[in-house]
Short mmCIF file of C-alpha atoms and ligand atoms in Angstrom, two decimals:
data_model
loop_
_atom_site.label_atom_id
_atom_site.label_comp_id
_atom_site.label_asym_id
_atom_site.label_seq_id
_atom_site.Cartn_x
_atom_site.Cartn_y
_atom_site.Cartn_z
CA MET A 15 -12.70 21.34 12.57
CA SER A 16 -9.24 21.77 11.08
CA ARG A 17 -9.19 21.61 7.31
CA GLY A 18 -8.46 18.60 5.14
CA ASP A 19 -10.94 16.10 6.55
CA ILE A 20 -12.27 13.69 3.91
CA ARG A 21 -15.08 11.26 4.39
CA LEU A 22 -16.40 8.79 1.80
CA GLU A 23 -19.71 7.09 2.52
CA GLY A 24 -21.05 4.19 0.50
CA LEU A 25 -19.33 5.33 -2.68
CA VAL A 26 -20.32 3.39 -5.82
CA LYS A 27 -19.34 3.94 -9.46
CA ARG A 28 -20.40 1.86 -12.46
CA TYR A 29 -19.23 2.06 -16.05
CA GLY A 30 -21.90 0.13 -17.93
CA ASP A 31 -21.65 -3.40 -16.56
CA VAL A 32 -18.35 -2.73 -14.80
CA LEU A 33 -18.65 -2.07 -11.09
CA ALA A 34 -15.49 0.03 -10.75
CA VAL A 35 -16.10 1.09 -7.14
CA ASP A 36 -18.34 -1.13 -5.05
CA GLY A 37 -19.22 0.63 -1.81
CA ILE A 38 -16.29 2.47 -0.24
CA ASP A 39 -16.40 3.98 3.22
CA LEU A 40 -13.41 5.73 4.63
CA HIS A 41 -12.35 8.64 6.76
CA VAL A 42 -9.10 10.53 6.34
CA PRO A 43 -8.50 12.99 9.18
CA PRO A 44 -6.62 16.25 8.56
CA GLY A 45 -2.88 15.85 8.04
CA GLU A 46 -2.91 12.11 7.43
CA PHE A 47 -0.83 10.36 4.75
CA PHE A 48 -3.44 7.89 3.53
CA THR A 49 -2.72 5.35 0.78
CA MET A 50 -5.02 3.29 -1.41
CA LEU A 51 -3.07 0.20 -2.42
CA GLY A 52 -4.22 -2.51 -4.79
CA PRO A 53 -3.66 -4.27 -8.12
CA SER A 54 -4.45 -2.65 -11.43
CA GLY A 55 -8.18 -2.28 -12.06
CA CYS A 56 -9.31 -2.40 -8.41
CA GLY A 57 -10.84 1.09 -8.54
CA LYS A 58 -8.14 3.33 -7.08
CA THR A 59 -8.10 5.95 -9.84
CA THR A 60 -11.88 6.02 -10.08
CA THR A 61 -12.14 6.70 -6.34
CA LEU A 62 -9.58 9.48 -6.57
CA ARG A 63 -11.32 11.04 -9.59
CA MET A 64 -14.59 11.10 -7.69
CA ILE A 65 -12.93 12.91 -4.77
CA ALA A 66 -11.43 15.40 -7.22
CA GLY A 67 -14.81 15.85 -8.90
CA PHE A 68 -13.87 14.54 -12.36
CA GLU A 69 -16.34 11.65 -12.00
CA ARG A 70 -19.78 11.59 -10.42
CA PRO A 71 -20.57 8.77 -7.99
CA ASP A 72 -23.64 6.66 -8.79
CA GLU A 73 -24.25 6.29 -5.08
CA GLY A 74 -22.80 7.62 -1.87
CA GLU A 75 -21.37 10.85 -0.57
CA ILE A 76 -18.06 12.67 -0.44
CA LEU A 77 -17.69 15.04 2.47
CA LEU A 78 -14.88 17.57 2.64
CA ASP A 79 -14.60 19.14 6.07
CA GLY A 80 -18.12 17.97 6.75
CA SER A 81 -19.75 19.42 3.59
CA ASP A 82 -21.21 17.28 0.82
CA MET A 83 -19.28 17.89 -2.41
CA SER A 84 -21.77 16.37 -4.90
CA ASN A 85 -22.67 19.68 -6.48
CA THR A 86 -19.27 21.32 -6.26
CA PRO A 87 -17.34 21.38 -9.56
CA PRO A 88 -13.68 20.23 -9.53
CA HIS A 89 -12.12 23.70 -9.60
CA LYS A 90 -14.18 24.79 -6.60
CA ARG A 91 -13.18 21.82 -4.44
CA ASP A 92 -10.43 22.41 -1.93
CA VAL A 93 -8.31 19.57 -3.31
CA ASN A 94 -5.50 19.37 -5.85
CA THR A 95 -4.31 16.40 -7.87
CA VAL A 96 -0.93 15.14 -9.06
CA PHE A 97 -1.11 12.52 -11.81
CA GLN A 98 1.39 9.97 -13.02
CA SER A 99 1.77 11.82 -16.30
CA TYR A 100 3.08 15.21 -15.38
CA ALA A 101 1.10 17.13 -18.01
CA LEU A 102 3.33 20.18 -17.77
CA PHE A 103 2.89 23.07 -20.21
CA THR A 104 5.79 22.56 -22.60
CA HIS A 105 5.87 26.15 -23.88
CA MET A 106 6.22 27.61 -20.39
CA THR A 107 9.20 27.78 -18.10
CA VAL A 108 9.25 25.83 -14.83
CA GLU A 109 8.43 28.97 -12.90
CA GLU A 110 5.48 29.79 -15.17
CA ASN A 111 4.22 26.23 -14.82
CA VAL A 112 4.31 26.44 -11.05
CA ALA A 113 2.64 29.86 -11.01
CA PHE A 114 -0.05 28.90 -13.51
CA GLY A 115 -2.83 27.92 -11.10
CA LEU A 116 -2.46 31.17 -9.17
CA ARG A 117 -3.13 33.29 -12.25
CA TYR A 118 -6.88 33.11 -11.90
CA ARG A 119 -6.94 33.68 -8.20
CA LYS A 120 -6.99 36.97 -6.44
CA VAL A 121 -3.36 36.84 -5.45
CA SER A 122 -1.02 39.81 -5.82
CA LYS A 123 2.03 39.56 -8.10
CA SER A 124 4.39 39.76 -5.17
CA GLU A 125 2.57 37.04 -3.31
CA VAL A 126 2.64 34.81 -6.39
CA ALA A 127 6.38 35.33 -6.66
CA SER A 128 7.03 34.53 -3.03
CA ARG A 129 4.78 31.46 -2.95
CA VAL A 130 6.30 30.09 -6.16
CA LYS A 131 9.82 30.62 -4.83
CA LYS A 132 9.02 28.99 -1.51
CA VAL A 133 7.41 25.90 -3.00
CA MET A 134 10.16 25.48 -5.63
CA GLU A 135 12.73 25.45 -2.86
CA MET A 136 10.71 22.97 -0.87
CA VAL A 137 10.69 20.45 -3.72
CA GLN A 138 14.32 21.30 -4.59
CA ILE A 139 13.89 22.83 -8.01
CA GLY A 140 14.89 26.33 -6.89
CA GLU A 141 17.63 26.49 -9.54
CA LEU A 142 15.51 25.33 -12.46
CA GLY A 143 12.98 28.17 -12.73
CA GLN A 144 13.97 29.36 -16.21
CA ARG A 145 14.18 25.94 -17.87
CA ARG A 146 11.48 24.38 -19.98
CA PRO A 147 10.03 20.92 -19.16
CA SER A 148 11.89 19.37 -22.11
CA GLU A 149 15.16 20.34 -20.43
CA LEU A 150 14.35 18.37 -17.26
CA SER A 151 14.71 14.73 -16.20
CA GLY A 152 11.61 12.68 -15.34
CA GLY A 153 12.20 13.13 -11.64
CA GLN A 154 12.59 16.88 -12.03
CA GLN A 155 9.42 17.09 -14.09
CA GLN A 156 7.48 15.29 -11.39
CA ARG A 157 8.86 17.76 -8.83
CA VAL A 158 7.49 20.59 -10.98
CA ALA A 159 4.10 18.86 -11.14
CA LEU A 160 4.16 18.54 -7.36
CA ALA A 161 5.15 22.18 -6.89
CA ARG A 162 2.36 23.25 -9.23
CA ALA A 163 -0.19 21.46 -7.04
CA LEU A 164 1.32 22.46 -3.68
CA VAL A 165 1.49 26.17 -4.52
CA LEU A 166 -2.32 26.29 -4.45
CA GLU A 167 -2.20 25.42 -0.74
CA ALA A 168 -5.28 23.20 -0.68
CA PRO A 169 -5.63 21.21 2.53
CA VAL A 170 -5.93 17.95 0.54
CA LEU A 171 -3.57 16.62 -2.11
CA LEU A 172 -4.58 13.64 -4.26
CA LEU A 173 -1.70 11.73 -5.86
CA ASP A 174 -2.30 9.03 -8.49
CA GLU A 175 0.81 6.85 -8.87
CA PRO A 176 2.99 9.98 -9.11
CA LEU A 177 6.24 8.00 -9.04
CA GLY A 178 5.05 5.28 -11.40
CA ALA A 179 7.06 6.44 -14.39
CA LEU A 180 10.37 6.82 -12.53
CA ASP A 181 13.14 4.28 -12.08
CA ALA A 182 13.53 2.43 -8.79
CA ARG A 183 16.36 4.50 -7.31
CA LEU A 184 14.68 7.82 -8.01
CA ARG A 185 11.43 6.55 -6.58
CA LEU A 186 13.07 5.77 -3.25
CA ASP A 187 14.50 9.28 -3.03
CA LEU A 188 11.18 10.88 -3.89
CA GLN A 189 9.27 8.66 -1.46
CA VAL A 190 11.34 9.98 1.42
CA GLU A 191 10.91 13.51 0.17
CA LEU A 192 7.15 13.30 -0.33
CA LYS A 193 6.77 12.11 3.24
CA ARG A 194 8.92 15.01 4.50
CA ILE A 195 6.90 17.57 2.54
CA GLN A 196 3.61 16.11 3.71
CA GLU A 197 4.71 16.27 7.35
CA GLN A 198 6.06 19.78 6.97
CA LEU A 199 2.89 21.15 5.35
CA GLU A 200 0.45 19.11 7.46
CA VAL A 201 -1.64 18.58 4.34
CA SER A 202 -3.81 15.44 3.99
CA PHE A 203 -2.40 13.21 1.26
CA ILE A 204 -4.52 10.58 -0.46
CA TYR A 205 -1.97 8.56 -2.35
CA VAL A 206 -2.69 5.83 -4.89
CA THR A 207 -0.20 3.09 -5.73
CA HIS A 208 0.06 -0.58 -6.65
CA ASP A 209 3.53 -0.75 -5.06
CA GLN A 210 3.48 -2.31 -1.59
CA ASP A 211 6.89 -0.97 -0.55
CA GLU A 212 5.86 2.55 -1.46
CA ALA A 213 2.67 2.19 0.58
CA LEU A 214 4.43 0.72 3.61
CA THR A 215 7.25 3.31 3.63
CA MET A 216 5.25 6.50 3.45
CA SER A 217 1.77 6.00 4.83
CA ASP A 218 0.16 6.59 8.19
CA ARG A 219 -2.59 4.22 7.09
CA VAL A 220 -3.17 2.03 4.05
CA ALA A 221 -6.42 0.77 2.54
CA VAL A 222 -5.80 -2.46 0.62
CA MET A 223 -8.30 -2.61 -2.24
CA LYS A 224 -9.66 -5.52 -4.24
CA GLY A 225 -12.45 -5.50 -6.82
CA GLY A 226 -13.73 -2.01 -5.99
CA ARG A 227 -13.82 -2.59 -2.24
CA ILE A 228 -11.55 -2.00 0.73
CA GLU A 229 -10.31 -5.36 1.92
CA GLN A 230 -8.54 -4.01 5.03
CA CYS A 231 -7.53 -0.58 6.27
CA ASP A 232 -4.84 -0.21 8.94
CA ALA A 233 -1.43 1.20 9.80
CA PRO A 234 1.34 -0.40 7.69
CA GLN A 235 2.82 -2.50 10.47
CA LYS A 236 -0.57 -3.80 11.57
CA LEU A 237 -1.45 -4.73 7.97
CA TYR A 238 1.80 -6.63 7.61
CA GLU A 239 1.70 -8.34 11.00
CA GLU A 240 -2.04 -8.92 11.23
CA PRO A 241 -3.57 -9.33 7.78
CA ASP A 242 -7.22 -10.36 7.92
CA THR A 243 -7.29 -12.20 4.60
CA ALA A 244 -5.06 -14.25 2.33
CA PHE A 245 -5.28 -11.50 -0.30
CA VAL A 246 -3.83 -8.89 2.08
CA ALA A 247 -1.23 -11.34 3.41
CA ASN A 248 0.00 -12.08 -0.12
CA PHE A 249 -0.22 -8.53 -1.43
CA LEU A 250 2.00 -7.20 1.36
CA GLY A 251 5.05 -9.45 1.43
CA SER A 252 5.07 -13.20 1.14
CA ALA A 253 3.07 -15.56 3.27
CA ASN A 254 2.79 -19.28 4.00
CA LEU A 255 -0.85 -20.31 3.92
CA LEU A 256 -1.92 -23.53 5.62
CA SER A 257 -5.31 -25.22 5.56
CA VAL A 258 -6.27 -25.91 9.15
CA THR A 259 -9.22 -26.69 11.36
CA ALA A 260 -9.49 -24.26 14.26
CA ARG A 261 -11.18 -24.51 17.62
CA ALA A 262 -11.18 -21.94 20.42
CA SER A 263 -8.78 -22.60 23.27
CA GLY A 264 -8.11 -20.16 26.09
CA ALA A 265 -7.29 -16.68 24.74
CA GLY A 266 -6.23 -18.09 21.37
CA CYS A 267 -7.04 -21.26 19.49
CA GLU A 268 -5.86 -24.74 18.64
CA LEU A 269 -5.29 -25.76 15.04
CA SER A 270 -5.23 -29.16 13.42
CA LEU A 271 -2.82 -29.40 10.52
CA GLY A 272 -3.15 -32.94 9.26
CA ASN A 273 -2.42 -35.06 12.32
CA PHE A 274 -0.51 -32.29 14.06
CA THR A 275 -1.84 -29.85 16.61
CA LEU A 276 -0.60 -26.28 16.75
CA LYS A 277 -1.37 -23.41 19.09
CA SER A 278 -2.12 -19.94 17.78
CA ASP A 279 -2.49 -16.73 19.77
CA SER A 280 -5.06 -15.42 17.32
CA ALA A 281 -8.75 -15.75 18.02
CA PRO A 282 -10.53 -16.56 14.75
CA GLU A 283 -13.99 -15.15 14.04
CA GLN A 284 -15.33 -18.66 13.72
CA ALA A 285 -14.17 -22.18 14.47
CA GLY A 286 -13.89 -24.79 11.75
CA VAL A 287 -12.00 -25.18 8.51
CA GLY A 288 -9.93 -22.14 7.62
CA THR A 289 -6.56 -20.76 6.65
CA ALA A 290 -3.61 -20.02 8.93
CA MET A 291 -0.79 -17.72 7.86
CA ILE A 292 2.82 -17.33 8.94
CA ARG A 293 5.45 -15.06 7.37
CA PRO A 294 8.59 -16.90 6.12
CA GLU A 295 10.82 -14.83 8.43
CA TYR A 296 8.96 -16.24 11.44
CA VAL A 297 9.39 -19.87 10.42
CA LYS A 298 12.28 -21.19 12.53
CA LEU A 299 14.24 -24.30 11.64
CA GLU A 300 15.62 -26.41 14.48
CA PRO A 301 17.59 -29.66 14.60
CA GLN A 302 15.57 -32.77 13.92
CA GLY A 303 13.92 -34.44 16.88
CA SER A 304 12.55 -31.50 18.82
CA ASP A 305 9.05 -32.44 19.86
CA ALA A 306 8.31 -29.32 21.88
CA GLU A 307 5.08 -27.42 21.28
CA ASN A 308 4.35 -26.13 17.75
CA ARG A 309 7.12 -28.12 16.11
CA ILE A 310 6.52 -30.21 12.99
CA PRO A 311 9.13 -32.53 11.45
CA GLY A 312 10.12 -31.79 7.88
CA MET A 313 12.68 -32.31 5.14
CA VAL A 314 14.49 -29.55 3.26
CA GLU A 315 13.43 -29.76 -0.36
CA GLU A 316 15.12 -26.72 -1.88
CA VAL A 317 17.39 -23.89 -0.82
CA VAL A 318 17.40 -20.66 -2.81
CA TYR A 319 20.29 -18.32 -2.19
CA MET A 320 19.08 -14.69 -1.99
CA GLY A 321 22.22 -12.83 -0.93
CA PHE A 322 21.77 -11.78 2.67
CA HIS A 323 19.22 -14.51 3.31
CA GLN A 324 18.20 -17.95 2.12
CA ASP A 325 14.77 -19.10 1.11
CA VAL A 326 14.58 -22.63 2.53
CA ARG A 327 11.63 -24.72 1.34
CA VAL A 328 10.68 -27.50 3.70
CA ARG A 329 8.22 -30.34 3.11
CA LEU A 330 6.32 -30.82 6.37
CA ALA A 331 5.38 -34.29 7.58
CA ASN A 332 1.72 -33.55 6.83
CA GLY A 333 2.59 -32.90 3.16
CA ASP A 334 2.48 -29.10 3.08
CA LEU A 335 5.41 -27.14 1.68
CA ILE A 336 6.52 -24.21 3.83
CA ARG A 337 9.07 -21.47 3.21
CA ALA A 338 11.51 -20.28 5.86
CA ASP A 339 13.46 -17.08 5.38
CA VAL A 340 16.80 -17.78 7.06
CA PRO A 341 19.42 -15.02 7.44
CA SER A 342 22.81 -15.88 5.94
CA ASP A 343 24.81 -14.02 8.56
CA GLY A 344 27.53 -16.70 8.80
CA GLU A 345 26.38 -17.62 12.29
CA GLY A 346 23.31 -19.75 11.66
CA GLU A 347 22.99 -23.21 10.19
CA GLU A 348 23.55 -23.77 6.48
CA TYR A 349 20.86 -25.94 4.96
CA GLU A 350 20.86 -28.20 1.96
CA GLN A 351 18.43 -30.45 0.19
CA GLY A 352 17.60 -33.58 2.19
CA ASN A 353 18.33 -32.16 5.67
CA ALA A 354 15.86 -33.39 8.26
CA VAL A 355 14.67 -30.52 10.43
CA SER A 356 12.09 -29.58 12.98
CA VAL A 357 9.99 -26.60 11.93
CA TYR A 358 8.93 -24.24 14.69
CA LEU A 359 5.77 -22.23 13.98
CA ARG A 360 5.52 -19.87 16.93
CA ALA A 361 2.00 -19.40 18.30
CA ALA A 362 2.40 -15.61 18.37
CA ASN A 363 3.23 -15.53 14.63
CA LEU A 364 0.67 -18.05 13.45
CA ARG A 365 -2.44 -16.16 12.49
CA VAL A 366 -5.82 -17.53 11.55
CA LEU A 367 -7.34 -15.49 8.71
CA ASP A 368 -10.93 -14.33 8.33
CA ASP A 369 -11.35 -15.72 4.80
CA GLU A 370 -14.51 -17.68 4.30
CA PRO A 371 -13.61 -21.32 3.71
CA SER A 372 -13.67 -21.69 -0.05
CA GLY A 373 -15.72 -24.88 0.03
CA GLU A 374 -13.10 -26.54 -2.15
CA PRO A 375 -11.53 -29.71 -0.81
CA GLU A 376 -8.36 -29.26 1.22
CA PRO A 377 -5.18 -29.60 -0.81
CA ALA A 378 -4.20 -33.22 -1.25
CA ASP A 379 -0.99 -34.49 0.32
CA GLY A 380 2.06 -33.33 -1.53
CA GLN A 381 0.56 -30.10 -2.79
CA PRO A 382 2.32 -26.93 -1.77
CA ALA A 383 0.60 -24.92 0.94
CA ASP A 384 2.00 -21.74 -0.52
CA GLN A 385 -0.15 -20.65 -3.41
CA GLN A 386 2.23 -17.95 -4.58
CA SER A 387 4.20 -18.53 -7.71
P1 LIG B 10 -7.03 1.30 -10.86
O1 LIG B 10 -6.73 2.76 -10.82
O2 LIG B 10 -7.10 0.67 -9.51
O3 LIG B 10 -6.11 0.54 -11.77
P2 LIG B 10 -9.49 2.12 -12.18
O4 LIG B 10 -10.19 2.92 -11.15
O5 LIG B 10 -8.79 2.86 -13.24
O6 LIG B 10 -8.51 1.08 -11.47
O7 LIG B 10 -10.52 1.14 -12.88
C1 LIG B 10 -11.45 0.32 -12.17
C2 LIG B 10 -12.30 -0.45 -13.17
O8 LIG B 10 -13.13 0.45 -13.89
C3 LIG B 10 -11.50 -1.19 -14.22
O9 LIG B 10 -12.16 -2.38 -14.51
C4 LIG B 10 -11.52 -0.25 -15.40
O10 LIG B 10 -11.40 -0.96 -16.61
C5 LIG B 10 -12.90 0.37 -15.27
N1 LIG B 10 -12.91 1.76 -15.80
C6 LIG B 10 -12.22 2.80 -15.34
N2 LIG B 10 -12.50 3.93 -16.03
C7 LIG B 10 -13.40 3.58 -16.99
C8 LIG B 10 -14.10 4.29 -18.01
N3 LIG B 10 -13.91 5.61 -18.21
N4 LIG B 10 -14.95 3.59 -18.79
C9 LIG B 10 -15.16 2.28 -18.58
N5 LIG B 10 -14.55 1.54 -17.63
C10 LIG B 10 -13.68 2.18 -16.83
MG1 LIG B 11 -5.14 3.80 -11.73
#
């Protein structure tokens, strides 16, 4: 087996009454950029700390390259961690910081020097070796923290919101760079973030977490295009959610939305009352009067100008409010309040979610279908 294979099986961690991690199973193969994405408090850091060995699981196993790690102390595990707070040694130079972890290993002076030099060049701090952390910007300090972890050459790197303290522009630069470094070194990255863009840009696969559990784990595009639940749909981008009744039909299904019938290519786990989802960019507005398949008449209620696109909010004839993301490329229609339109919800883009019906009554007429603020 090549190195850097991580497997979590039935991992549980409690702090008193708080169930921080509630049964996590996952497998990260060697060389994968794997991200745990979720809101604050969903158990990301706790999971990472258990992999690193700083916390003991109450239940479950952590396997590194097939071996159970339960009795292996943190410094003996073949993983390194980069935290959000850089925790650099302020009295040491950059070079000394990067070399620090090699001090206690049986590595010759010349090898230390060459490894430190190589890794500093890789993260583009080659010129900064003699400075102290206080003489560096936030982005530079995080590069030092990264170099300090990478120089140890573990096959697994754990990163806990490493770009969280940096401003937006710098984060974008470092995202691209982290991905490049990870590909170059073929190290497994387990990356924690609450930022959906960060997760989508860098990762081979993303686990979306909620309440100590993995809600869905897939490649970024699949998560975005085919979310299983309303939580995932809303956490990654924006989503129109519609209360429907589904019944199987051919390879897909047929949905009742009020008195209207829509076709969907998705095959729901079960028929009955449920939620259908369509992304605003897939909602197409057509001139009033089209009665072709999957069209619903509606009235434009509000248009929000967003620069290169418009957010057009349309009240459907069944009472639901739906958002259409319309490009403002100068070629398409311009919409304004009161326009009568026909709303096309394409079967291929209309997805029935797996959420259990909540048991609450369906929204009354006139209530927005979109629950996002
Ligand atoms: P995340 O990193 O996703 O924001 P955490 O893993 O830090 O979430 O926390 C998960 C849950 O466990 C939260 O409810 C948090 O308050 C709780 N928690 C984390 N660490 C401790 C601790 N040392 N003592 C008590 N509760 C904790
Ligand atoms: Mg955290």
